[in-house]
């Protein structure tokens, strides 16, 4: 922020205090947290010398991007009297609604837009005092009306704009999103092509300014202008920042709007601006103000405890001293309730950064002086246990490294082609417009492409590991919604896994691929049980791939059935990920010479869950007995369907299956003498009687009942 020393001193007209020198201002602002980056002597047309100070302003202090904001800080530190000169009131003529129509179609992005109309202005040179003040802060004088808007921006921190009313088609201003590829000729002489997510102020036919960034050439005030529309508004900082970066244009207005201009400050800025224009350009103002948007939010009340102030700052501050500092900062205070020793504080409307008690404590530290904070000889450090989420991630990492996986830390960005290949249907890329990221501008929608790139690098380097290379990574993935509604970012943290298919020959066989898939399933089982406990069960079912990278015939969704003792043994199924094989095209995209199995699970399904609950039980006294059954079924019958039907049989006849303790998958066979289109799935049943040794023939009853049930439901026959 560039400030003029002469302008700053004019805000302290108290004759009892000498004008501040540049050294004094630098010392005061540095102590308040606003260091001076440079000084420059500026000769003025009057023959005097002013001093231009470049003040470093933090991003949360948009109120200090003005001479009044800086003066408030100095007044709080020195008890000087701050006073802003006023302009005499002028009588209003006519109604503003008869001269102009205002429409705000995007109140969520333009919280407040105000407009007034001044007729019969005389556009010409600015008075010498105004030219001198603008030149002192590096601004070129244009004409008296435009100079007035620049003056108010540097004085109060409220950017504003003026339109030539005669150039506005339909006599209206319409705040809206730009039409796709809509063009706008801006004040810098360029014609810009706008994007559909950029805000504009338009008339009835076309855009007239890029909201919060730069005005339009077609509606600018010239020597021929007679009637003007005065705009004072506020905009969503994200929209302003994005438009400024898209078009590579940075203005004093965009710099302020990106740091938030509170809606509650617009009225004072509008009155000040209209008064200044009438003073230096003449004219008659129309009665009333057009005001569209949302009502300004109420200023929050913040509780402040003196004991907390002492605890944070390390020294005692009396209530009277705290009230004195709050008053100096124009923060209203009142006692906290009946008999309480605290304060309830209400910040001024221009301080949206003050929302918490710690913010007020920081203000006390700044005004009271940072040198008042005692410096201790030592620092007391209390070691705390890691957060639950971190403990879960660590424990999963221990399990995975024990299973032969290597952890990777890869870059967040991928190419557009990679993002599209792994993009879930219905979502779109999130990109950055950075020249340094021209080759890979997309935030990854999946961690898998990063693992595959890492695998390719290892392959080209000739790295080999017995059993194949296995990689994992936990990271955030991002995409955004599409459609006519407002775009929303979708972000998740995931655990991504990649496992080579061990190949003995030149090409992977079906058996080798199946083995790798089972190993990946075992990895997921181990990770889930580490996070959720042994009661958690992973269920796998075939599904259609969510993106183009995965094979239609080799994709499965994963669900966790979590049975908790503290939930009365209620089972909760949570869809939390997938496992898949890549298509041949995706393998070729990463130049991989052998297939890989990949999986991705949502960490929130495990991290947000309660810690695993261990079930303690007495070890069985009697041995179990087993039955292996090979069911011949059609190829379309999955293991999940077989497992589900066994569970149905158990639920329908609990008495018959009371000794059935567990069911597990053994293997699958295809080939002679089975008919084409059929396969043999071997299931192992474990029986146990908890009261005595179970004889082999006692398992015949439930086994025969299960065979009959499977034949009736899925058409299974026993292979002999």
Short mmCIF file of N, CA, C and O in Angstrom, two decimals, residues 40-101:
data_model
loop_
_atom_site.label_atom_id
_atom_site.label_comp_id
_atom_site.label_asym_id
_atom_site.label_seq_id
_atom_site.Cartn_x
_atom_site.Cartn_y
_atom_site.Cartn_z
N UNK A 40 10.18 7.21 -0.70
CA UNK A 40 10.52 7.94 -1.92
C UNK A 40 10.08 9.40 -1.76
O UNK A 40 8.94 9.67 -1.39
N UNK A 41 11.01 10.33 -2.02
CA UNK A 41 10.67 11.75 -2.01
C UNK A 41 9.95 12.10 -3.30
O UNK A 41 10.43 11.79 -4.40
N UNK A 42 8.77 12.73 -3.18
CA UNK A 42 7.94 13.05 -4.36
C UNK A 42 7.77 14.56 -4.45
O UNK A 42 7.10 15.18 -3.60
N UNK A 43 8.38 15.21 -5.48
CA UNK A 43 8.17 16.65 -5.66
C UNK A 43 6.76 16.91 -6.18
O UNK A 43 6.28 16.21 -7.08
N UNK A 44 6.09 17.90 -5.61
CA UNK A 44 4.72 18.23 -6.00
C UNK A 44 4.71 19.50 -6.84
O UNK A 44 5.65 20.30 -6.79
N UNK A 45 3.63 19.70 -7.66
CA UNK A 45 3.56 20.91 -8.51
C UNK A 45 3.67 22.20 -7.72
O UNK A 45 4.13 23.22 -8.24
N UNK A 46 3.27 22.16 -6.44
CA UNK A 46 3.34 23.38 -5.62
C UNK A 46 4.76 23.73 -5.22
O UNK A 46 5.00 24.79 -4.64
N UNK A 47 5.71 22.85 -5.50
CA UNK A 47 7.10 23.09 -5.14
C UNK A 47 7.50 22.44 -3.85
O UNK A 47 8.69 22.46 -3.48
N UNK A 48 6.56 21.85 -3.14
CA UNK A 48 6.87 21.16 -1.89
C UNK A 48 7.27 19.72 -2.18
O UNK A 48 7.10 19.21 -3.29
N UNK A 49 7.82 19.08 -1.15
CA UNK A 49 8.26 17.70 -1.27
C UNK A 49 7.41 16.83 -0.33
O UNK A 49 7.31 17.12 0.87
N UNK A 50 6.81 15.82 -0.88
CA UNK A 50 6.06 14.85 -0.07
C UNK A 50 6.90 13.58 0.02
O UNK A 50 7.88 13.39 -0.72
N UNK A 51 6.53 12.69 0.94
CA UNK A 51 7.21 11.40 1.08
C UNK A 51 6.22 10.28 0.83
O UNK A 51 5.15 10.23 1.47
N UNK A 52 6.57 9.42 -0.10
CA UNK A 52 5.73 8.26 -0.40
C UNK A 52 6.29 7.05 0.35
O UNK A 52 7.47 6.72 0.21
N UNK A 53 5.45 6.40 1.15
CA UNK A 53 5.85 5.23 1.93
C UNK A 53 5.15 3.99 1.38
O UNK A 53 3.93 4.01 1.15
N UNK A 54 5.93 2.94 1.17
CA UNK A 54 5.36 1.67 0.72
C UNK A 54 5.20 0.78 1.96
O UNK A 54 6.18 0.29 2.52
N UNK A 55 3.95 0.58 2.38
CA UNK A 55 3.66 -0.14 3.62
C UNK A 55 3.28 -1.58 3.28
O UNK A 55 2.44 -1.83 2.41
N UNK A 56 3.90 -2.52 3.99
CA UNK A 56 3.56 -3.94 3.80
C UNK A 56 2.32 -4.27 4.62
O UNK A 56 2.30 -4.16 5.84
N UNK A 57 1.25 -4.71 3.92
CA UNK A 57 -0.03 -5.02 4.57
C UNK A 57 -0.29 -6.52 4.46
O UNK A 57 -0.22 -7.09 3.37
N UNK A 58 -0.59 -7.15 5.57
CA UNK A 58 -0.90 -8.58 5.54
C UNK A 58 -2.26 -8.80 4.88
O UNK A 58 -3.12 -7.91 4.85
N UNK A 59 -2.46 -10.02 4.36
CA UNK A 59 -3.65 -10.29 3.54
C UNK A 59 -4.95 -10.20 4.33
O UNK A 59 -6.02 -10.04 3.73
N UNK A 60 -4.89 -10.33 5.68
CA UNK A 60 -6.12 -10.27 6.47
C UNK A 60 -6.50 -8.85 6.86
O UNK A 60 -7.55 -8.65 7.47
N UNK A 61 -5.69 -7.87 6.52
CA UNK A 61 -5.94 -6.49 6.92
C UNK A 61 -6.27 -5.62 5.71
O UNK A 61 -5.60 -4.62 5.42
N UNK A 62 -7.33 -5.99 5.00
CA UNK A 62 -7.76 -5.18 3.87
C UNK A 62 -8.18 -3.79 4.26
O UNK A 62 -8.13 -2.86 3.45
N UNK A 63 -8.57 -3.59 5.53
CA UNK A 63 -8.98 -2.26 5.98
C UNK A 63 -7.82 -1.28 5.99
O UNK A 63 -8.03 -0.06 5.99
N UNK A 64 -6.58 -1.80 5.99
CA UNK A 64 -5.41 -0.92 6.01
C UNK A 64 -4.89 -0.60 4.61
O UNK A 64 -3.84 0.02 4.47
N UNK A 65 -5.62 -1.00 3.59
CA UNK A 65 -5.26 -0.61 2.23
C UNK A 65 -5.87 0.76 1.92
O UNK A 65 -6.49 0.97 0.88
N UNK A 66 -5.69 1.68 2.84
CA UNK A 66 -6.24 3.02 2.70
C UNK A 66 -5.53 3.94 3.68
O UNK A 66 -4.98 3.49 4.69
N UNK A 67 -5.59 5.26 3.40
CA UNK A 67 -4.98 6.21 4.31
C UNK A 67 -5.73 6.27 5.63
O UNK A 67 -5.13 6.39 6.70
N UNK A 68 -7.06 6.16 5.59
CA UNK A 68 -7.85 6.19 6.82
C UNK A 68 -7.55 4.95 7.66
O UNK A 68 -7.44 5.04 8.89
N UNK A 69 -7.38 3.80 7.02
CA UNK A 69 -7.07 2.58 7.76
C UNK A 69 -5.72 2.68 8.47
O UNK A 69 -5.59 2.30 9.64
N UNK A 70 -4.72 3.20 7.76
CA UNK A 70 -3.40 3.39 8.38
C UNK A 70 -3.49 4.43 9.50
O UNK A 70 -2.89 4.28 10.57
N UNK A 71 -4.28 5.49 9.26
CA UNK A 71 -4.42 6.54 10.27
C UNK A 71 -5.10 5.99 11.53
O UNK A 71 -4.76 6.40 12.65
N UNK A 72 -6.06 5.09 11.37
CA UNK A 72 -6.70 4.48 12.55
C UNK A 72 -5.68 3.75 13.40
O UNK A 72 -5.72 3.81 14.64
N UNK A 73 -4.76 3.04 12.76
CA UNK A 73 -3.74 2.32 13.50
C UNK A 73 -2.84 3.28 14.28
O UNK A 73 -2.52 3.05 15.45
N UNK A 74 -2.43 4.35 13.62
CA UNK A 74 -1.56 5.33 14.28
C UNK A 74 -2.31 6.02 15.42
O UNK A 74 -1.75 6.26 16.50
N UNK A 75 -3.59 6.33 15.20
CA UNK A 75 -4.38 6.98 16.25
C UNK A 75 -4.51 6.08 17.47
O UNK A 75 -4.45 6.55 18.61
N UNK A 76 -4.68 4.77 17.24
CA UNK A 76 -4.78 3.83 18.36
C UNK A 76 -3.49 3.77 19.15
O UNK A 76 -3.50 3.58 20.37
N UNK A 77 -2.37 3.94 18.48
CA UNK A 77 -1.06 3.84 19.14
C UNK A 77 -0.66 5.14 19.83
O UNK A 77 0.03 5.12 20.86
N UNK A 78 -1.09 6.28 19.28
CA UNK A 78 -0.59 7.58 19.77
C UNK A 78 -1.66 8.44 20.43
O UNK A 78 -1.34 9.52 20.92
N UNK A 79 -2.92 7.99 20.39
CA UNK A 79 -4.04 8.76 20.95
C UNK A 79 -4.30 10.05 20.19
O UNK A 79 -4.92 10.99 20.71
N UNK A 80 -3.80 10.16 18.97
CA UNK A 80 -4.11 11.32 18.13
C UNK A 80 -5.58 11.26 17.71
O UNK A 80 -6.18 10.18 17.60
N UNK A 81 -6.14 12.42 17.40
CA UNK A 81 -7.53 12.53 16.99
C UNK A 81 -7.63 12.41 15.48
O UNK A 81 -7.08 13.25 14.75
N UNK A 82 -8.32 11.38 15.01
CA UNK A 82 -8.51 11.17 13.58
C UNK A 82 -9.78 11.90 13.14
O UNK A 82 -10.83 11.78 13.76
N UNK A 83 -9.65 12.66 12.05
CA UNK A 83 -10.80 13.41 11.56
C UNK A 83 -10.77 13.45 10.03
O UNK A 83 -9.74 13.76 9.43
N UNK A 84 -11.92 13.12 9.42
CA UNK A 84 -12.04 13.13 7.96
C UNK A 84 -12.88 14.34 7.57
O UNK A 84 -13.99 14.53 8.09
N UNK A 85 -12.37 15.17 6.67
CA UNK A 85 -13.11 16.36 6.24
C UNK A 85 -14.38 15.93 5.51
O UNK A 85 -14.44 14.85 4.91
N UNK A 86 -15.39 16.73 5.56
CA UNK A 86 -16.66 16.40 4.92
C UNK A 86 -16.97 17.40 3.81
O UNK A 86 -16.41 18.50 3.76
N UNK A 87 -17.88 17.00 2.92
CA UNK A 87 -18.32 17.88 1.85
C UNK A 87 -19.74 18.32 2.15
O UNK A 87 -20.54 17.55 2.69
N UNK A 88 -20.10 19.54 1.81
CA UNK A 88 -21.45 20.03 2.13
C UNK A 88 -22.52 19.23 1.40
O UNK A 88 -22.33 18.77 0.27
N UNK A 89 -23.66 19.01 2.09
CA UNK A 89 -24.76 18.26 1.50
C UNK A 89 -25.34 19.04 0.32
O UNK A 89 -25.41 20.28 0.33
N UNK A 90 -25.78 18.33 -0.69
CA UNK A 90 -26.36 18.94 -1.88
C UNK A 90 -27.80 18.47 -2.03
O UNK A 90 -28.12 17.31 -1.76
N UNK A 91 -28.70 19.33 -2.47
CA UNK A 91 -30.10 18.91 -2.64
C UNK A 91 -30.22 17.90 -3.77
O UNK A 91 -29.51 17.97 -4.77
N UNK A 92 -31.12 16.93 -3.58
CA UNK A 92 -31.34 15.90 -4.59
C UNK A 92 -32.47 16.32 -5.52
O UNK A 92 -33.40 17.02 -5.13
N UNK A 93 -32.37 15.89 -6.79
CA UNK A 93 -33.39 16.21 -7.78
C UNK A 93 -33.82 14.91 -8.46
O UNK A 93 -32.99 14.11 -8.88
N UNK A 94 -35.11 14.68 -8.55
CA UNK A 94 -35.60 13.48 -9.22
C UNK A 94 -35.33 12.23 -8.41
O UNK A 94 -34.72 12.25 -7.36
N UNK A 95 -35.82 11.11 -8.92
CA UNK A 95 -35.65 9.82 -8.27
C UNK A 95 -34.66 8.96 -9.07
O UNK A 95 -34.74 8.89 -10.29
N UNK A 96 -33.76 8.29 -8.35
CA UNK A 96 -32.77 7.47 -9.04
C UNK A 96 -33.42 6.31 -9.78
O UNK A 96 -32.95 5.89 -10.84
N UNK A 97 -34.53 5.79 -9.25
CA UNK A 97 -35.20 4.65 -9.90
C UNK A 97 -35.76 5.03 -11.27
O UNK A 97 -35.93 4.17 -12.13
N UNK A 98 -36.05 6.32 -11.47
CA UNK A 98 -36.56 6.76 -12.78
C UNK A 98 -35.45 6.89 -13.80
O UNK A 98 -35.70 6.88 -15.01
N UNK A 99 -34.20 7.03 -13.32
CA UNK A 99 -33.08 7.22 -14.23
C UNK A 99 -32.33 5.94 -14.54
O UNK A 99 -31.66 5.83 -15.58
N UNK A 100 -32.41 4.94 -13.64
CA UNK A 100 -31.59 3.74 -13.80
C UNK A 100 -32.30 2.54 -13.18
O UNK A 100 -32.96 2.67 -12.14
N UNK A 101 -32.14 1.37 -13.82
CA UNK A 101 -32.65 0.11 -13.27
C UNK A 101 -31.45 -0.75 -12.90
O UNK A 101 -30.51 -0.88 -13.68
#
